[in-house]
Short mmCIF file of C-alpha atoms in Angstrom, two decimals:
data_model
loop_
_atom_site.label_atom_id
_atom_site.label_comp_id
_atom_site.label_asym_id
_atom_site.label_seq_id
_atom_site.Cartn_x
_atom_site.Cartn_y
_atom_site.Cartn_z
CA MET A 63 -5.04 7.63 -15.20
CA PRO A 64 -1.53 7.55 -17.02
CA GLN A 65 -0.22 4.01 -17.46
CA ASP A 66 3.39 4.54 -17.76
CA THR A 67 6.30 2.10 -17.24
CA GLU A 68 7.16 2.92 -13.88
CA PHE A 69 3.71 2.96 -12.71
CA GLU A 70 3.33 -0.38 -14.01
CA LEU A 71 6.11 -1.81 -12.27
CA PHE A 72 5.24 0.17 -9.09
CA ARG A 73 1.78 -1.59 -9.39
CA ASP A 74 3.80 -5.08 -9.81
CA SER A 75 5.82 -4.61 -7.03
CA TYR A 76 3.00 -3.87 -4.55
CA ARG A 77 0.97 -6.57 -6.03
CA ARG A 78 4.00 -9.11 -5.02
CA PHE A 79 4.16 -7.48 -1.75
CA LEU A 80 0.29 -8.31 -1.09
CA LYS A 81 0.71 -11.81 -2.08
CA GLU A 82 4.01 -12.35 0.22
CA GLN A 83 3.66 -10.09 3.06
CA VAL A 84 -0.26 -9.47 3.37
CA ALA A 85 -2.25 -12.90 2.13
CA PRO A 86 -0.74 -15.38 4.50
CA TYR A 87 -1.44 -13.38 7.52
CA TYR A 88 -4.59 -11.18 7.19
CA GLU A 89 -7.36 -13.48 8.04
CA GLN A 90 -5.42 -13.80 11.40
CA TRP A 91 -5.25 -9.93 11.61
CA GLU A 92 -8.87 -9.65 11.11
CA HIS A 93 -9.25 -12.32 13.61
CA ASP A 94 -7.13 -10.28 16.05
CA GLY A 95 -8.25 -6.81 15.17
CA LEU A 96 -5.41 -5.09 14.41
CA ILE A 97 -2.75 -4.47 11.77
CA PRO A 98 0.71 -5.15 13.35
CA ARG A 99 3.11 -2.29 13.31
CA ASP A 100 5.70 -4.67 11.46
CA LEU A 101 3.54 -4.42 8.41
CA TRP A 102 3.53 -0.93 8.52
CA LEU A 103 7.27 -0.71 8.79
CA ARG A 104 7.61 -3.07 5.59
CA LEU A 105 4.90 -0.91 3.95
CA GLY A 106 7.43 2.22 4.44
CA GLU A 107 10.64 0.51 3.78
CA ASN A 108 9.37 -0.71 0.30
CA GLY A 109 7.99 2.65 -0.32
CA PHE A 110 4.12 1.87 0.08
CA LEU A 111 3.81 5.05 2.47
CA CYS A 112 3.17 8.88 1.67
CA VAL A 113 4.10 8.09 -2.10
CA ASP A 114 2.24 11.23 -2.92
CA VAL A 115 3.43 13.60 0.16
CA PRO A 116 6.06 16.03 -1.23
CA GLU A 117 9.70 15.37 -0.95
CA GLU A 118 10.75 18.09 1.44
CA TYR A 119 7.88 16.53 3.77
CA GLY A 120 9.16 13.06 4.01
CA GLY A 121 7.45 11.51 0.88
CA TYR A 122 8.48 10.45 -2.35
CA GLY A 123 6.56 13.27 -4.22
CA ALA A 124 4.80 10.82 -7.09
CA PRO A 125 1.50 11.75 -8.36
CA VAL A 126 -1.61 11.17 -6.41
CA HIS A 127 -2.57 8.11 -8.82
CA TYR A 128 0.09 6.30 -7.08
CA SER A 129 -1.47 6.46 -3.80
CA LEU A 130 -5.17 5.67 -5.23
CA MET A 131 -3.68 2.62 -6.93
CA LEU A 132 -2.55 1.43 -3.23
CA VAL A 133 -6.00 1.72 -1.79
CA GLN A 134 -7.49 0.14 -5.12
CA GLU A 135 -5.03 -2.66 -5.20
CA THR A 136 -5.44 -3.58 -1.61
CA ALA A 137 -9.36 -3.34 -1.76
CA GLN A 138 -9.44 -5.51 -4.89
CA ALA A 139 -7.29 -8.09 -2.77
CA GLY A 140 -10.02 -8.52 -0.07
CA PHE A 141 -8.05 -6.56 2.31
CA ALA A 142 -10.84 -4.11 2.86
CA SER A 143 -9.75 -2.97 6.43
CA LEU A 144 -6.17 -2.68 5.12
CA ALA A 145 -7.44 -0.73 2.13
CA VAL A 146 -8.83 1.95 4.56
CA ALA A 147 -6.01 2.06 7.05
CA ILE A 148 -3.61 2.55 4.05
CA GLY A 149 -6.17 5.22 2.53
CA GLY A 150 -5.83 7.06 5.78
CA GLN A 151 -2.11 6.80 6.39
CA ASN A 152 -1.47 8.13 2.80
#
């Protein structure tokens, strides 16, 4: 998998997002059995959804390894159900 500067910046940004926007709330979401709509909106606003979808269809047109990284980082952070959901969205 290529490890260019743009990719590393994207990964670092996503790791920060997980730490700030997911980690404090994840246990409650698991307890409630749902991922709030607001999180999906924030993921989209930050460019973390549909990253490998072609631009003409509303995505960002990034290489597929960007989407794979999102799932990998989410799972490695311990957010398994969110990782599966993100994998299904992307």
